[in-house]
Amino acid sequence: MWRRLTDVEWDWVRLRQEAEAEVAGAATLAELEEVRIRYLGRKGVVTRALAQLGRLPPEERPEFGRQANSLRQGLEEAVARRREEIEREEETGRLREEAVDVTLPGVPVRRGSLHPLYWVAEEVKRIFLGMGYRVAEGPEVEYDWYNFEALNIPRDHPSRDAQESLYITDDILLRTQTSPVQIRVMQAMAPRLPVKVIAPGKVYRRDTVDPTHSFMFHQVEGLLVDRGVTMADLKGTLEEFARRLYGPETRVRLRPSYFPFTEPSAELDATCPLCGGKGCSTCGSGWLEMAGCGMVHPRVLEVGGYDPEEVTGFAFGMGLDRLTMLKYRITDLRLLFQNDVRFLEQFI
Amino acid sequence: MRVPMGWLREYVDIPWDAGELAERLTWAGLKVESVEEVGEELAGLVAARILEIRPHPRSSGLWLCSLEDGEAVRQVVTGAPGLAAGQVVAYARPGAVLAGGRRLGRERFGGELSEGMMLAATELVLGEEHREGEGVLVLPAEVTPGTDLVRYFPLRDTVLELELTVNYATHCQSILGVAREVAALTGGRVRLPAVFARDYQPGLPAGEDARGEAARITSVRVEDGDLCPRYTALVLEDVRPAFSPVPVQFRLHVAGMRPLSAVVDVTNYVMLELGQPLHAFDLDRLEERRIVVRRARDGERLRTLDGQDRELDCEMLVIADAVRPVALAGVMGGEETEVTPATRRVLMEAAWFRPVSVRRTSRRLGLRTGAAARFEKGIDPAGVLAASRRACSLLEEMGVARLVSGSVDVRPSGYGARQAPLRPARVGAVLGLDIRESEIAGALGRLGFGVDTTGGESWRVTVPTWRADVAGEIDLIEEVARLHGYQRIPSTLPVGSPATGYLTREQRLTSRAREILAAAGLAEALTFSLIAPDAFDRLGLDGDDPRRRALTVRNPLSVEWSVLRTSLLPGLLACLAHNQAHRIPRAGLFEVSAVYLPGELPPRELPSERLYAAAVAYGPWRDPHWRGDSPEADYFLLKGVVEYLLDALGVGPVEFTPSGEPFLHPGRQARITCGEHLLGVVGELHPRVARAWDLQGRVAACELDFSTVLALATEDRRYRPLPRYPAVTRDVAFMLADHIPAARAEEVIRRHGGALLESLRLFDVYRGEGILPGHRSLAYSLVYRSPDKTLTDREVDEVHAGVRRALEVELGATLR
């Protein structure tokens, strides 16, 4: 016993060297486990050595115990370290195998889209909502009275020529403009103030379909009736609108024009957003017509139920199709109605 | 309206070039569309003296002329009669360019060289073949050979093309009218033709004046004074056939009218010049040589100057003689009484017809003429007779007629300057600018308005008779605005009553629905509200299907677009077909838009405009991909979209039950209901209907009454607490007869699952081995959970066993 124990004393160093070499040499978790069991398992070398502790003379026990425990602890740490190493290596290998060709296409999402006119109409609405306007609606199939007579355009008025209408009966037609909504809104609101609405919608004229015309197109009407509304307010409002739509550098100007239901009447031009007003192939002069507008005619205010001595108002109308074509540089109006998905899906 | 600047300068001094004039007129409300140089192409047109003239040696009827043109002596072969040596004529040298760009050269006629050609006025002015009876243009003998005729007459001018708005068309459809505008802008004065200025009658009462020789020769009776407030006649004698002088022809041509004979040309010339339409009758062809202004009798006919036989009705005002209509009042004359080379006496008509009457006649007959365009906007009643005298004096100057003394002037209504009130303070208040009273009065004064400021706060403004468009204060404010300058109106923002902008619930939800449908993978389409009348047949709708009750446009441009849709599907299917025709492998479209549902037909009231939402799709739902292909658009894919939409709008519970729409696949369509509300239908297109739209393959379609959906929708969302206890999942698979819908099984499961059944999901449908014919196997995954404790297996087993038993007992299902 003595002998052996003295031998063992000498052996601690060799044992540790051998065991650590085996731990380091384990290539897989399974091999490592084998090594661990051989030394640290229930019947392992270290375990067995410790089991002999009781048979040693008492004075040798502390030293023996210290040596054995140190060996066990050292080996356990070595095994844990090695396990972590092997796991990392194995994971790295697995991930390497899972590598994909990242240039392959992604799984396609079915892409829906909203019509370009929707985007533009939403933008227009957002701007005017921010200025305190509400969004009004009116019927597309309308009485001649609302579409014309109430707007100061009697049966034989020459301006009916310019707007050849699609009629259902003598008295009912497809509205040629969004302006009849002015009358409907005023009649519903009177005598409350202010009347402050925009009215986007479809309008119809007896036109053949070509790159710049269609029998159906879209306008947005605007109306403000209140005490003390001026033509300068009209200009300022549309200037504000144009700047939010086209950018803060945009300038506007009012040019004399004629509409039976406004007086004075004007065309509002804005500097072309494409060239910034320098002149380009789209605008020519640097200016683009943006809206027909004017001060609500006193007779129209009266029809709407307001006293033109008490209140004034301004109104404007814009072509949404034109705004859309300009925004997206669309050169053929027909594309808006053809509904070719190769076109529509561009407006995601 | 075309305005030659050379002509305009006769009436007013213009301190600006054409570009600046155009700019200033545009800013004053007379939009100048374009500025055109006329006659720039002309070259080689000169005066030439005939040195010698002799018969052509070989061709009878032709002559050889030797001409001296200031450069050389040239030979011209001509067929023109009546030429003599010593005359100075209009000549186009070889290489000359005529109006319209025709270039002349050297030719041979019967072997004789002909260099260039001698010109008749028509050739010189229009560059066109000379008119019948028109000879070579002979110039005064003192004109030096070689004189450039383009400068001599001149034959060159700058033309402004005005696009007149309706209001300015009243007074600006003439050179005089535009000259008045220019004078208002420059502060200058208008120069009127002397005769016109002398005979201008600013105001006259109603009455009849028949004076002098004219009154002995003819008479005028106006039977309808409402439509014709003034009719005047002058008489010309010793009329001889002639062509107008070159300057008159040139101006007519440049203004866009065709020169004809001297008499007709002068009536047109004066109309362009002064805005007063005139008509010349061959007096001796008028029955009893008198005029009756009356309404036509129904069925009366008139052959107008354009050679058309026209049937008249009692809405039309005509000029008649003792027995028959001879002209459409204010629109066009009749062929039988027109001035011809044989005419010796002319009755010159100048009248004031009411705009409405002229407009109605002109529209009804589809006859647009310069005269009608002026009458229907309103002419200047004060210048009627004066303009007629101006025309007659021009004819006298030309030596083609003699004006007899006196005139006939019948005025059922008088006329005179009207008055309008103007509060000067109102001008600034409406325009939103600071403007001095002197500026207001000045602007109106320059436009010819008389301003009486003695009222202080309220002025009296006298409106000139040529301003039929100005009636009230607001019209005067506009006049001030345009003369003062729209550019001077500042930009301000309204400072009025407070207002908040918001969208209504329906507007918000409609936008949301469109975004949801786009998020579901569909492309938003925009189709025409009008469809073809055969669309309902193509859908295979029954004869009494309510969707056939549609409004029809009375005057469509194309029958393809003539019926107001009662469904969005025809329009969408046509667009789908467009995509297929372009070999696009897959397409899915949706639209949320109005349909038009009439009440009674024909309608006396407006239709109900209901919002519908529809979607159509064909082809693989997604693009083919290397990870595997996608399902084809079919009933279930669109059903999924509908469920997503309704869920997002808070509409439910929703049921899908078999339906019988004729345009859908009989076995693949469902009615969508929520409680007792019918929301719409979803399915696959019947192959017959697909063929009718040239669509290939399976097409899925759905349509919802979106107005009803909106009414049921809610924006309310309530938080549901997250579960605190674990769930237990149990599957059940069973064989069920085909005639029992899955929805029945689900209903049984839910009922017996009771409060503990949190959710169920169908995860397999199986037919084939082990399944009886006429049956299928359904496999559901059921999730049980209690809100207040962890369920034990025993508790779950008990409920689940109840579910299984119920499936067997209530549905005859065979558990697997």
CSV table of C-alpha atoms in Angstrom, one decimal, chain B residues 448-710:
chain,number,residue,atom,x,y,z
B,448,GLY,CA,-66.4,103.8,-71.4
B,449,PHE,CA,-68.5,103.7,-68.3
B,450,GLY,CA,-69.9,107.0,-67.1
B,451,VAL,CA,-69.3,107.4,-63.4
B,452,ASP,CA,-71.3,109.7,-61.2
B,453,THR,CA,-69.6,109.9,-57.8
B,454,THR,CA,-71.9,112.5,-56.3
B,455,GLY,CA,-73.6,109.8,-54.2
B,456,GLY,CA,-70.4,109.5,-52.1
B,457,GLU,CA,-70.8,106.0,-50.7
B,458,SER,CA,-72.9,104.8,-53.6
B,459,TRP,CA,-72.2,105.8,-57.1
B,460,ARG,CA,-74.3,105.7,-60.2
B,461,VAL,CA,-72.5,104.1,-63.1
B,462,THR,CA,-73.7,104.4,-66.7
B,463,VAL,CA,-73.1,101.2,-68.7
B,464,PRO,CA,-72.3,101.7,-72.4
B,465,THR,CA,-74.8,100.1,-74.8
B,466,TRP,CA,-72.2,97.7,-76.1
B,467,ARG,CA,-71.7,96.1,-72.7
B,468,ALA,CA,-74.6,93.7,-72.7
B,469,ASP,CA,-72.6,91.6,-70.2
B,470,VAL,CA,-72.6,94.2,-67.5
B,471,ALA,CA,-75.7,94.2,-65.3
B,472,GLY,CA,-74.8,94.7,-61.6
B,473,GLU,CA,-72.3,95.9,-59.1
B,474,ILE,CA,-70.3,92.7,-59.1
B,475,ASP,CA,-69.8,93.0,-62.9
B,476,LEU,CA,-68.4,96.5,-62.3
B,477,ILE,CA,-66.1,95.2,-59.6
B,478,GLU,CA,-64.7,92.7,-62.1
B,479,GLU,CA,-64.1,95.4,-64.7
B,480,VAL,CA,-62.1,97.4,-62.1
B,481,ALA,CA,-60.2,94.2,-61.1
B,482,ARG,CA,-59.1,93.3,-64.6
B,483,LEU,CA,-58.1,96.8,-65.5
B,484,HIS,CA,-56.4,97.5,-62.2
B,485,GLY,CA,-54.7,94.2,-62.6
B,486,TYR,CA,-55.2,90.8,-61.0
B,487,GLN,CA,-51.5,90.8,-60.3
B,488,ARG,CA,-52.0,93.5,-57.8
B,489,ILE,CA,-54.3,91.3,-55.7
B,490,PRO,CA,-52.3,90.2,-52.6
B,491,SER,CA,-52.2,86.7,-51.0
B,492,THR,CA,-53.9,86.5,-47.6
B,493,LEU,CA,-55.4,83.6,-45.7
B,494,PRO,CA,-59.1,83.8,-44.6
B,495,VAL,CA,-59.5,85.0,-41.0
B,496,GLY,CA,-63.2,84.1,-40.6
B,497,SER,CA,-65.3,81.8,-38.4
B,498,PRO,CA,-63.4,78.9,-36.9
B,499,ALA,CA,-63.8,75.6,-38.7
B,500,THR,CA,-62.3,72.1,-38.2
B,501,GLY,CA,-61.7,69.8,-41.0
B,502,TYR,CA,-62.6,66.1,-40.6
B,503,LEU,CA,-63.7,63.1,-42.5
B,504,THR,CA,-67.1,61.5,-41.9
B,505,ARG,CA,-67.2,57.9,-40.6
B,506,GLU,CA,-68.2,56.7,-44.1
B,507,GLN,CA,-65.3,58.6,-45.8
B,508,ARG,CA,-62.8,57.1,-43.3
B,509,LEU,CA,-64.1,53.6,-43.6
B,510,THR,CA,-64.2,53.8,-47.4
B,511,SER,CA,-60.6,54.8,-47.6
B,512,ARG,CA,-59.8,52.0,-45.1
B,513,ALA,CA,-61.6,49.5,-47.2
B,514,ARG,CA,-59.6,50.4,-50.3
B,515,GLU,CA,-56.4,50.1,-48.3
B,516,ILE,CA,-57.4,46.7,-47.0
B,517,LEU,CA,-58.3,45.4,-50.5
B,518,ALA,CA,-54.9,46.7,-51.7
B,519,ALA,CA,-53.2,45.1,-48.7
B,520,ALA,CA,-55.0,41.8,-49.7
B,521,GLY,CA,-53.0,41.9,-53.0
B,522,LEU,CA,-55.5,43.5,-55.4
B,523,ALA,CA,-54.9,46.4,-57.7
B,524,GLU,CA,-57.4,49.2,-57.5
B,525,ALA,CA,-59.0,49.9,-60.8
B,526,LEU,CA,-61.0,52.9,-62.1
B,527,THR,CA,-63.6,52.0,-64.6
B,528,PHE,CA,-66.1,54.1,-66.4
B,529,SER,CA,-69.5,54.5,-64.8
B,530,LEU,CA,-71.1,53.9,-68.2
B,531,ILE,CA,-71.3,50.4,-69.7
B,532,ALA,CA,-72.7,48.9,-72.9
B,533,PRO,CA,-76.4,48.0,-73.1
B,534,ASP,CA,-75.6,44.3,-73.9
B,535,ALA,CA,-73.6,43.9,-70.6
B,536,PHE,CA,-76.7,42.4,-68.8
B,537,ASP,CA,-77.1,39.9,-71.6
B,538,ARG,CA,-73.5,39.0,-71.4
B,539,LEU,CA,-73.9,38.4,-67.6
B,540,GLY,CA,-76.8,36.1,-68.5
B,541,LEU,CA,-79.2,38.0,-66.2
B,542,ASP,CA,-82.9,37.0,-66.4
B,543,GLY,CA,-85.2,39.2,-68.3
B,544,ASP,CA,-86.7,40.5,-65.0
B,545,ASP,CA,-83.5,40.8,-63.1
B,546,PRO,CA,-83.6,44.1,-61.2
B,547,ARG,CA,-80.1,44.9,-62.4
B,548,ARG,CA,-81.5,45.4,-65.8
B,549,ARG,CA,-83.3,48.4,-64.6
B,550,ALA,CA,-80.7,51.0,-65.6
B,551,LEU,CA,-80.6,54.6,-66.7
B,552,THR,CA,-79.6,55.2,-70.3
B,553,VAL,CA,-77.9,58.3,-71.6
B,554,ARG,CA,-80.1,59.9,-74.2
B,555,ASN,CA,-77.2,61.3,-76.3
B,556,PRO,CA,-74.2,59.1,-75.9
B,557,LEU,CA,-71.2,59.5,-78.1
B,558,SER,CA,-70.8,55.8,-78.3
B,559,VAL,CA,-73.4,53.1,-77.5
B,560,GLU,CA,-70.5,51.2,-75.8
B,561,TRP,CA,-70.8,53.8,-73.0
B,562,SER,CA,-74.4,54.6,-72.8
B,563,VAL,CA,-75.9,52.8,-69.8
B,564,LEU,CA,-75.3,53.8,-66.2
B,565,ARG,CA,-74.0,50.7,-64.4
B,566,THR,CA,-76.0,48.8,-61.8
B,567,SER,CA,-73.0,46.5,-61.1
B,568,LEU,CA,-69.3,47.1,-61.1
B,569,LEU,CA,-68.6,43.7,-62.7
B,570,PRO,CA,-69.1,44.4,-66.4
B,571,GLY,CA,-66.5,47.2,-66.3
B,572,LEU,CA,-64.0,45.2,-64.2
B,573,LEU,CA,-64.4,42.1,-66.5
B,574,ALA,CA,-63.7,44.2,-69.5
B,575,CYS,CA,-60.5,45.4,-67.9
B,576,LEU,CA,-59.6,41.9,-66.9
B,577,ALA,CA,-60.0,40.9,-70.5
B,578,HIS,CA,-57.7,43.7,-71.5
B,579,ASN,CA,-55.1,42.3,-69.3
B,580,GLN,CA,-55.5,38.7,-70.6
B,581,ALA,CA,-55.4,40.0,-74.1
B,582,HIS,CA,-52.0,41.5,-73.3
B,583,ARG,CA,-50.9,38.0,-72.1
B,584,ILE,CA,-50.5,39.1,-68.5
B,585,PRO,CA,-50.5,35.8,-66.6
B,586,ARG,CA,-52.3,37.0,-63.6
B,587,ALA,CA,-54.4,40.0,-62.6
B,588,GLY,CA,-56.6,40.9,-59.6
B,589,LEU,CA,-58.6,44.1,-59.6
B,590,PHE,CA,-60.9,45.8,-57.2
B,591,GLU,CA,-63.0,48.9,-57.2
B,592,VAL,CA,-65.1,50.7,-54.6
B,593,SER,CA,-67.4,53.0,-56.5
B,594,ALA,CA,-71.0,54.0,-57.2
B,595,VAL,CA,-73.7,52.1,-59.0
B,596,TYR,CA,-76.8,53.9,-60.1
B,597,LEU,CA,-80.1,52.4,-59.1
B,598,PRO,CA,-83.1,54.2,-60.5
B,599,GLY,CA,-86.5,54.4,-58.9
B,600,GLU,CA,-89.2,54.6,-61.5
B,601,LEU,CA,-88.4,54.5,-65.2
B,602,PRO,CA,-88.2,56.9,-67.0
B,603,PRO,CA,-86.8,58.7,-64.0
B,604,ARG,CA,-88.3,61.8,-62.5
B,605,GLU,CA,-86.0,61.7,-59.6
B,606,LEU,CA,-82.3,61.0,-59.2
B,607,PRO,CA,-81.2,57.4,-58.9
B,608,SER,CA,-79.9,56.0,-55.7
B,609,GLU,CA,-76.1,56.1,-55.9
B,610,ARG,CA,-74.9,53.2,-53.8
B,611,LEU,CA,-71.3,52.4,-53.2
B,612,TYR,CA,-70.4,48.9,-54.3
B,613,ALA,CA,-67.1,47.1,-53.8
B,614,ALA,CA,-66.2,44.4,-56.4
B,615,ALA,CA,-63.1,42.3,-57.1
B,616,VAL,CA,-62.2,40.1,-59.9
B,617,ALA,CA,-59.1,37.9,-60.4
B,618,TYR,CA,-57.5,35.2,-62.6
B,619,GLY,CA,-54.3,33.3,-62.7
B,620,PRO,CA,-51.8,32.3,-60.0
B,621,TRP,CA,-52.4,34.2,-56.8
B,622,ARG,CA,-48.7,34.9,-56.6
B,623,ASP,CA,-45.9,34.9,-59.2
B,624,PRO,CA,-44.4,31.4,-59.7
B,625,HIS,CA,-41.5,31.0,-57.4
B,626,TRP,CA,-38.6,28.5,-57.0
B,627,ARG,CA,-39.9,27.5,-53.6
B,628,GLY,CA,-43.2,26.2,-55.1
B,629,ASP,CA,-46.1,27.5,-57.1
B,630,SER,CA,-49.0,29.4,-55.8
B,631,PRO,CA,-52.7,28.5,-55.9
B,632,GLU,CA,-54.9,29.9,-58.7
B,633,ALA,CA,-57.3,32.6,-58.0
B,634,ASP,CA,-60.6,30.9,-57.2
B,635,TYR,CA,-63.6,31.0,-54.9
B,636,PHE,CA,-61.7,30.4,-51.8
B,637,LEU,CA,-59.0,33.0,-52.4
B,638,LEU,CA,-61.6,35.8,-53.0
B,639,LYS,CA,-63.6,34.5,-50.1
B,640,GLY,CA,-60.5,35.0,-47.9
B,641,VAL,CA,-60.3,38.5,-49.2
B,642,VAL,CA,-63.9,39.2,-48.4
B,643,GLU,CA,-63.4,37.8,-44.9
B,644,TYR,CA,-60.4,39.9,-44.3
B,645,LEU,CA,-62.2,43.0,-45.5
B,646,LEU,CA,-65.3,42.5,-43.4
B,647,ASP,CA,-63.2,41.6,-40.4
B,648,ALA,CA,-61.2,44.7,-40.7
B,649,LEU,CA,-64.4,46.8,-40.9
B,650,GLY,CA,-65.8,45.0,-37.9
B,651,VAL,CA,-68.7,43.5,-39.8
B,652,GLY,CA,-69.8,40.1,-38.5
B,653,PRO,CA,-70.6,37.4,-37.9
B,654,VAL,CA,-70.8,36.7,-41.6
B,655,GLU,CA,-72.3,33.7,-43.3
B,656,PHE,CA,-71.6,32.2,-46.7
B,657,THR,CA,-74.4,30.1,-48.1
B,658,PRO,CA,-74.9,28.6,-51.6
B,659,SER,CA,-76.5,31.1,-54.0
B,660,GLY,CA,-77.9,31.1,-57.5
B,661,GLU,CA,-76.4,34.1,-59.4
B,662,PRO,CA,-76.8,33.3,-63.1
B,663,PHE,CA,-73.4,34.8,-64.0
B,664,LEU,CA,-71.5,32.6,-61.5
B,665,HIS,CA,-70.5,29.0,-61.5
B,666,PRO,CA,-73.6,27.2,-60.1
B,667,GLY,CA,-71.5,25.1,-57.7
B,668,ARG,CA,-69.0,27.7,-56.7
B,669,GLN,CA,-70.7,30.7,-55.4
B,670,ALA,CA,-72.0,32.0,-52.1
B,671,ARG,CA,-74.3,34.6,-50.8
B,672,ILE,CA,-72.7,36.7,-48.1
B,673,THR,CA,-75.0,37.6,-45.3
B,674,CYS,CA,-74.7,39.3,-41.9
B,675,GLY,CA,-77.8,38.7,-39.8
B,676,GLU,CA,-80.7,39.5,-42.1
B,677,HIS,CA,-78.5,41.8,-44.3
B,678,LEU,CA,-77.5,40.6,-47.7
B,679,LEU,CA,-74.0,41.9,-48.3
B,680,GLY,CA,-73.2,40.5,-51.7
B,681,VAL,CA,-71.9,37.5,-53.5
B,682,VAL,CA,-68.6,35.7,-54.2
B,683,GLY,CA,-67.8,33.0,-56.6
B,684,GLU,CA,-66.3,32.0,-59.8
B,685,LEU,CA,-67.5,33.2,-63.2
B,686,HIS,CA,-69.8,31.0,-65.1
B,687,PRO,CA,-67.7,29.7,-68.1
B,688,ARG,CA,-70.4,31.1,-70.5
B,689,VAL,CA,-70.1,34.5,-69.0
B,690,ALA,CA,-66.3,34.3,-69.1
B,691,ARG,CA,-66.5,33.5,-72.8
B,692,ALA,CA,-68.8,36.5,-73.3
B,693,TRP,CA,-66.0,38.7,-72.1
B,694,ASP,CA,-63.3,36.7,-74.0
B,695,LEU,CA,-61.8,35.5,-70.7
B,696,GLN,CA,-60.0,32.2,-70.5
B,697,GLY,CA,-59.7,30.0,-67.5
B,698,ARG,CA,-61.0,30.3,-64.0
B,699,VAL,CA,-62.1,33.8,-63.0
B,700,ALA,CA,-63.0,34.6,-59.5
B,701,ALA,CA,-65.4,37.5,-58.8
B,702,CYS,CA,-67.2,39.1,-55.9
B,703,GLU,CA,-69.4,42.1,-55.4
B,704,LEU,CA,-70.5,43.7,-52.2
B,705,ASP,CA,-73.2,46.3,-51.5
B,706,PHE,CA,-70.6,48.5,-49.8
B,707,SER,CA,-73.2,51.0,-48.6
B,708,THR,CA,-74.8,48.2,-46.5
B,709,VAL,CA,-71.3,47.1,-45.3
B,710,LEU,CA,-70.7,50.7,-44.2
